[in-house]
Backbone as a ProteinNet text record, in pm:
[ID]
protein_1_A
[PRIMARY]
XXXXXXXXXXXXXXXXXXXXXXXXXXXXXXXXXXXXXXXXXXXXXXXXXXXXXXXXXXXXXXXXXXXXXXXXXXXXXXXXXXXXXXXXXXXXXXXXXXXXXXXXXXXXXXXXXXXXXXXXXXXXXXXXXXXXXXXXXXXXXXXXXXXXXXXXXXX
[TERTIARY]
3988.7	3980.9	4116	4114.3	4248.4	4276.8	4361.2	4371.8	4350	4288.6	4276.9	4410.9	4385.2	4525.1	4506	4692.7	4690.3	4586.1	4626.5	4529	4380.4	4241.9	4148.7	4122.2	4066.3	3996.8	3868.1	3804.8	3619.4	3593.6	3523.2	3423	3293	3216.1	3190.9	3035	2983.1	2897.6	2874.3	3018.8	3055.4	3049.4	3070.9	3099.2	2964.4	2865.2	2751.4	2671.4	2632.5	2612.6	2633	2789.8	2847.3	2772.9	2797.1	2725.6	2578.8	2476.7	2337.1	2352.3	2399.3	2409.6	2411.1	2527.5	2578.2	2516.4	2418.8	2407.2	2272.1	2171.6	2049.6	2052.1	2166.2	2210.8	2224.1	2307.5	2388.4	2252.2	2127.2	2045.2	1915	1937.7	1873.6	1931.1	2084.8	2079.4	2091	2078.2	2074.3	1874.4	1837.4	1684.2	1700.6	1735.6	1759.7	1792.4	1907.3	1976.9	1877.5	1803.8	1712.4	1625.8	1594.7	1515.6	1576.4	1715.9	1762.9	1786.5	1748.9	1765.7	1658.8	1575.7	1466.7	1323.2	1257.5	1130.6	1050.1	969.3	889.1	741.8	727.5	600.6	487.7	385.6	308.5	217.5	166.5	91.4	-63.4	-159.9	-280.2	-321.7	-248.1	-310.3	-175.3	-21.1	103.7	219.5	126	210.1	322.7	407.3	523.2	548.8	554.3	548.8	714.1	795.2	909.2	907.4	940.3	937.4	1126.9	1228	1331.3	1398.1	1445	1511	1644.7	1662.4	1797.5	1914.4	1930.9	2024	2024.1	1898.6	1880.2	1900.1	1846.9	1918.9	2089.7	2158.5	2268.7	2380.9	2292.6	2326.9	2352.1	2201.8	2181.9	2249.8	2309.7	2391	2560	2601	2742.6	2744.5	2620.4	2613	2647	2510.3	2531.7	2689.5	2744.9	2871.8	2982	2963.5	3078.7	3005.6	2911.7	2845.2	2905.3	2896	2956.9	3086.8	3151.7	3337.7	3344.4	3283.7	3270.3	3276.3	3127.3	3095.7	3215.9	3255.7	3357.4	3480	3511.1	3607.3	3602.2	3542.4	3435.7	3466.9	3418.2	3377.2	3533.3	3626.6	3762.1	3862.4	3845.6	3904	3926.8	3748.3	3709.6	3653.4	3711.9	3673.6	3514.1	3453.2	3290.8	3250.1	3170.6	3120.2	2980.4	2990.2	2814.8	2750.9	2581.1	2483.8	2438.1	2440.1	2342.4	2279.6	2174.7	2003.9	1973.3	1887.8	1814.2	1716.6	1598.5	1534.1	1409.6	1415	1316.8	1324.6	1446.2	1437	1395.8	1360.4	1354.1	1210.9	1161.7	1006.8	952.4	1001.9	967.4	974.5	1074.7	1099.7	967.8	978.6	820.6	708.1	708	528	496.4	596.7	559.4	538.6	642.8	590.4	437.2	418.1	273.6	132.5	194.7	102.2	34.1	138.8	59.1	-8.5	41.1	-49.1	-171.4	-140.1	-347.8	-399	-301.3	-414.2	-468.2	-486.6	-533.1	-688.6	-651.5	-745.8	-903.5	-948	-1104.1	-1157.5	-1321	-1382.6	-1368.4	-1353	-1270	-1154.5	-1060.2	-932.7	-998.5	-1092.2	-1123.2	-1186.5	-1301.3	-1357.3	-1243.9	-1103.7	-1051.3	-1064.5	-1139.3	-1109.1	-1256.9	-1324.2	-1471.4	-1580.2	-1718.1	-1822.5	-1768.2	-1812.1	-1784	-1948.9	-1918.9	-2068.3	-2102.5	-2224.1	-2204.1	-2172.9	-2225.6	-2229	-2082	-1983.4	-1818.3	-1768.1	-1833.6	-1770.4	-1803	-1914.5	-1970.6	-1854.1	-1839.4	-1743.9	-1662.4	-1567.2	-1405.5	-1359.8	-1428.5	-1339.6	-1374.3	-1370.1	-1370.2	-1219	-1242.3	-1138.9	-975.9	-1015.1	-927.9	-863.6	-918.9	-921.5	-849.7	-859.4	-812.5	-700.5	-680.7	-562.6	-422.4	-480.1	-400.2	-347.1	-465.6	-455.1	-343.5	-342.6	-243.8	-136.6	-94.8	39.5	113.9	41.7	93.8	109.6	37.4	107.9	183.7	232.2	352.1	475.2	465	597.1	617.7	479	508.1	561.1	556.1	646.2	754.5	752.2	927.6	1000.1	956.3	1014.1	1028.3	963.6	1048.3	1171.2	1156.5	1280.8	1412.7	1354.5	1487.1	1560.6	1467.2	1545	1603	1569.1	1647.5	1703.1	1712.7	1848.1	1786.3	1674.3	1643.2	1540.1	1489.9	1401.5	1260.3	1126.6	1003	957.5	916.5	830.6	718.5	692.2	566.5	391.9	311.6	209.2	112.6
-2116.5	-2041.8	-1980	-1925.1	-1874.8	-1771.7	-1711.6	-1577	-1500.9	-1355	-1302.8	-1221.6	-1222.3	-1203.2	-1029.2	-990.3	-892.3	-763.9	-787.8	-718.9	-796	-723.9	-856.6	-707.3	-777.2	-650.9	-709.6	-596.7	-539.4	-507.7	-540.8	-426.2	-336.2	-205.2	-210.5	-248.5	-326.2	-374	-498	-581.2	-677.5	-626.1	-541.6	-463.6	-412.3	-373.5	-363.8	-466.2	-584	-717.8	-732.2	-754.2	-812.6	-791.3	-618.1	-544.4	-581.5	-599.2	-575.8	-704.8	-816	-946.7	-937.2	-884.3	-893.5	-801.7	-662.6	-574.2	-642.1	-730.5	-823.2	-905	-949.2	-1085.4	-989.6	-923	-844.3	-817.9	-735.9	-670.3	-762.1	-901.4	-986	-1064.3	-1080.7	-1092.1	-1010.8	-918.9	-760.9	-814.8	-822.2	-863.7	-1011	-1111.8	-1231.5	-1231.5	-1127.2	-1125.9	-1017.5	-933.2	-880	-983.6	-1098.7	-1157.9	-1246.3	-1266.3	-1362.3	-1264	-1117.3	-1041.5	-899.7	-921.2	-824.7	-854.4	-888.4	-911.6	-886.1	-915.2	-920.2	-856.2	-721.8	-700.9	-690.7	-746.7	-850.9	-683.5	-735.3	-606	-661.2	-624.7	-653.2	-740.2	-781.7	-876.7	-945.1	-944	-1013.6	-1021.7	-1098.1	-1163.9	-1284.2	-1219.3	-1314.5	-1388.2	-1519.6	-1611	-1658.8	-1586.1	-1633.2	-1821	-1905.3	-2021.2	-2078.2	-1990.9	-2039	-2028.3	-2141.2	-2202.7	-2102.3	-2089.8	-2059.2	-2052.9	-2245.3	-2324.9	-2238.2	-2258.9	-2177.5	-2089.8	-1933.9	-1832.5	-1841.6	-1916.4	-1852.4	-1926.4	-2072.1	-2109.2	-2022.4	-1969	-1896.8	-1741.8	-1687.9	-1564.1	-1648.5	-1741.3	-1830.1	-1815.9	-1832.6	-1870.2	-1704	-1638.4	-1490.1	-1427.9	-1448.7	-1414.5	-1444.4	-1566.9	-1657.4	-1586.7	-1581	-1506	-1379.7	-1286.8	-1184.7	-1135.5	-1250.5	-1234.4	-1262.7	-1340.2	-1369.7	-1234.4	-1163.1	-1051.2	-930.6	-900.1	-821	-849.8	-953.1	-1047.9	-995.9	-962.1	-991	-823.2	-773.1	-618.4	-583.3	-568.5	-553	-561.3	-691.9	-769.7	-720.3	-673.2	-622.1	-431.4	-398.4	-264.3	-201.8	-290.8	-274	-164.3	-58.5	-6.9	-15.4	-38	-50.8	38.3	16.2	75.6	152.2	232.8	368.3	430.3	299.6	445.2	491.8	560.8	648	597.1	604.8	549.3	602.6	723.3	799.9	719.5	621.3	621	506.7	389.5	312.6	260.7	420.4	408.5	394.6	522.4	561	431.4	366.4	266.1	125.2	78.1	29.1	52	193.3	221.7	201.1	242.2	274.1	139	14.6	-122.8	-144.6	-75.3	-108.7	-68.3	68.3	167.4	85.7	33.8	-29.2	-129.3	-215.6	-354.9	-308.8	-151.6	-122.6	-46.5	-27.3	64.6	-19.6	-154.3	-236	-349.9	-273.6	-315.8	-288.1	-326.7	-304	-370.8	-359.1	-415	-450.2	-318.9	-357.6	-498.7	-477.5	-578.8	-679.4	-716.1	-828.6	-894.3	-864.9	-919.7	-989.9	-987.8	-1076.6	-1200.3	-1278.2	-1330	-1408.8	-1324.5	-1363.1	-1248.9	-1286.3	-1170.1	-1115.8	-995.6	-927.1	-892.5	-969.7	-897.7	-741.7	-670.5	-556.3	-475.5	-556	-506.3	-516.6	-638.6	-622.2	-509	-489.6	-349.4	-233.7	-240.6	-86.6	-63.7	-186.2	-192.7	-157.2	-245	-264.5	-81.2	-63	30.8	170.1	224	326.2	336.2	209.4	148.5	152.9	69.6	15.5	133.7	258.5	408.3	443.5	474.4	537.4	496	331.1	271.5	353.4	344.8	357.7	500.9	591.5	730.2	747.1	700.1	696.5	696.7	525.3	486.3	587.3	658.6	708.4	842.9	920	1045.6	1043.8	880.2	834.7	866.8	802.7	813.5	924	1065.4	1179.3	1247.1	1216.5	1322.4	1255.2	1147.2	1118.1	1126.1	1111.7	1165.8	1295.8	1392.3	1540.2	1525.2	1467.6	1423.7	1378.7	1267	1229.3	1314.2	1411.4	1521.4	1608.4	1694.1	1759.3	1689.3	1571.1	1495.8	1576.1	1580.8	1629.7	1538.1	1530.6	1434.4	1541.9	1449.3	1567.6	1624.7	1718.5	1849.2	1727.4	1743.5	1674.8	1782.2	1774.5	1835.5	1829.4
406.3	282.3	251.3	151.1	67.9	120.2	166.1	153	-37.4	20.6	-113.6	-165.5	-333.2	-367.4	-337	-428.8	-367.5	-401.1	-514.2	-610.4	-668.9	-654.6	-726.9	-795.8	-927	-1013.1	-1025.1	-1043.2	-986.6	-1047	-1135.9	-1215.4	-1117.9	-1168.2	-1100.9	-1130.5	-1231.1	-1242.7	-1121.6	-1162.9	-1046.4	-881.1	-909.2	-725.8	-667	-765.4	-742.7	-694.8	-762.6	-762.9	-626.1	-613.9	-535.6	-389.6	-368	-271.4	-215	-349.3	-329.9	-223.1	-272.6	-208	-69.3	-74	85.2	184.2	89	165.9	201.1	164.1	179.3	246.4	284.3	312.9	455	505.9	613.1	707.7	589.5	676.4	744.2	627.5	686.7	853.5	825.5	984.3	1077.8	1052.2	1167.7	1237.9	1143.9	1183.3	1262.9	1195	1291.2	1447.6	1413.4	1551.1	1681.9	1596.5	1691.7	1782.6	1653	1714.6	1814	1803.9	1931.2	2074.8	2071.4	2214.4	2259.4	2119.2	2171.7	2175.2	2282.7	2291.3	2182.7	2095.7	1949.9	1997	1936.7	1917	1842.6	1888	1810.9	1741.4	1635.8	1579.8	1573.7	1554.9	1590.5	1403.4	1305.5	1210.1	1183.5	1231.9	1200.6	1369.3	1389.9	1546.4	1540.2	1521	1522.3	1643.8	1668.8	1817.3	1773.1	1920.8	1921.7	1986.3	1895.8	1897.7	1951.4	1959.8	1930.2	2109.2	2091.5	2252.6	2267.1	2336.8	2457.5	2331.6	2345.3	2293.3	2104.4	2067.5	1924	1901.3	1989.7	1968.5	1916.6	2071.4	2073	1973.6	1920.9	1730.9	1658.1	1626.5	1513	1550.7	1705.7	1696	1635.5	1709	1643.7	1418.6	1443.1	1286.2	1193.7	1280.1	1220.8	1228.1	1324.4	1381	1233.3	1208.8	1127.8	1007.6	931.7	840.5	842.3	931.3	928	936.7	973.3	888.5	781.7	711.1	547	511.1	546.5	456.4	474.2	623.7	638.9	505.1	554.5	455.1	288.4	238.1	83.3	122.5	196.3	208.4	160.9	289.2	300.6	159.3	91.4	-15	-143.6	-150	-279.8	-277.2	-164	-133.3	-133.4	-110.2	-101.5	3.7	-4.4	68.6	129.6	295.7	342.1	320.4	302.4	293.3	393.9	415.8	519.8	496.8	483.7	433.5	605.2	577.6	730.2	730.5	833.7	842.2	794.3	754.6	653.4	516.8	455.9	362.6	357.1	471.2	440	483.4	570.5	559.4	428.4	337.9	201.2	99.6	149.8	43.3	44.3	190.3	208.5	224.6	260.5	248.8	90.8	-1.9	-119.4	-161.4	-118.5	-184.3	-108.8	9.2	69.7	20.4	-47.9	-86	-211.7	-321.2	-455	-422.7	-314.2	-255.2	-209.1	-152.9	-89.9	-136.6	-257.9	-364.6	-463.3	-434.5	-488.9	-366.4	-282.6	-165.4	-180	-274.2	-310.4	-383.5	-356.6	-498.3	-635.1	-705.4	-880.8	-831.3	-754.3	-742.7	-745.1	-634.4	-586.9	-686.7	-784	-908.4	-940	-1004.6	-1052.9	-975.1	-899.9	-772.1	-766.1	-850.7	-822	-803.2	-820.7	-779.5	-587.5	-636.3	-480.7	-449.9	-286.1	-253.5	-283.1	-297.2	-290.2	-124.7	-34.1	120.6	161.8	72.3	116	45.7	-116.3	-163.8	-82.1	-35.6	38.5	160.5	253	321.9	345.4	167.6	215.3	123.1	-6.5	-71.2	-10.6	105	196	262.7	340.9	467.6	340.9	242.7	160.4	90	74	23.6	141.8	255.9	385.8	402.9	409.3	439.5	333	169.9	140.5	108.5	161.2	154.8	284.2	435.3	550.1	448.3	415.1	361.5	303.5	171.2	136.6	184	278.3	363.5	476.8	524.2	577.2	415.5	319.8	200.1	190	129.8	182.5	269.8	394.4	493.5	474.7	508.8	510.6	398.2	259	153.7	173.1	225.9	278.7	390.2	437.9	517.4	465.5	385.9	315.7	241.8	133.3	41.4	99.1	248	317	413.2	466.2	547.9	662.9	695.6	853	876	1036.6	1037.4	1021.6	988.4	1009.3	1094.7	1097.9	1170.2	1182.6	1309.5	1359.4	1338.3	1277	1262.8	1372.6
[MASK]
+++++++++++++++++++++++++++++++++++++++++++++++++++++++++++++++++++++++++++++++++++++++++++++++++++++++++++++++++++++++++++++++++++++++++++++++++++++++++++

């Protein structure tokens, strides 16, 4: 590749862009690479089965590796700054995509879908209520966390 010139001009619409990319791209192999050196724990409905050889891992760490001088590269070039959310924020950020998915976890939802038994409605929109009542007093505390930059008081 080229070296970059001396000067590049950025917008920072462009620099934004630019960022979201790399900062998606970056955090996706931070996760990859977990998976080539930390044992995977399985959760009781999304069990991930590490399938990948020896030889594959230490590919796909070569690959992440060369990936990640690009982005340095790109970072450096165009004066990009990395992302450092906390991890309060990035509870907050997915419970909340979790929260609208299971506040949709019931009977009324399911009709689009077809008749619902009444014995699955009696069932599910309790559980489906609870679930998403948790989720969202997980976004709650840690959204207190995030606004004061401390971690939470355990109750």
């Amino acid at each position: 590749m080229k070296d970059a010139p001396q000067s590049i001009e950025v917008s920072d619409n462009h620099r934004r862009n630019i960022s979201v990319s790399l900062h998606l791209l970056d955090k996706q192999l931070c996760e990859w690479e977990r998976w080539t050196t930390t044992q995977i724990t399985p959760g009781v409905m999304y069990q991930q089965q590490d399938t990948l050889s020896v030889t594959e891992k230490e590919e796909l760490c070569g690959r992440i590796e060369n990936l990640r001088e690009l982005i340095m590269r790109l970072r450096d070039d165009l004066n990009l700054a990395p992302e450092k959310p906390g991890t309060a924020q990035l509870i907050v950020g997915q419970a909340t995509v979790l929260w609208e998915m299971l506040a949709e976890l019931n009977s009324s939802s399911l009709r689009g879908y077809g008749a619902v038994a009444p014995q699955l409605a009696a069932y599910l929109d309790p559980v489906g209520e609870s679930l998403t009542q948790q989720v969202h007093e997980i976004s709650r505390r840690f959204s207190q966390a995030t606004a004061s930059g401390a971690e939470p008081i355990p109750q």
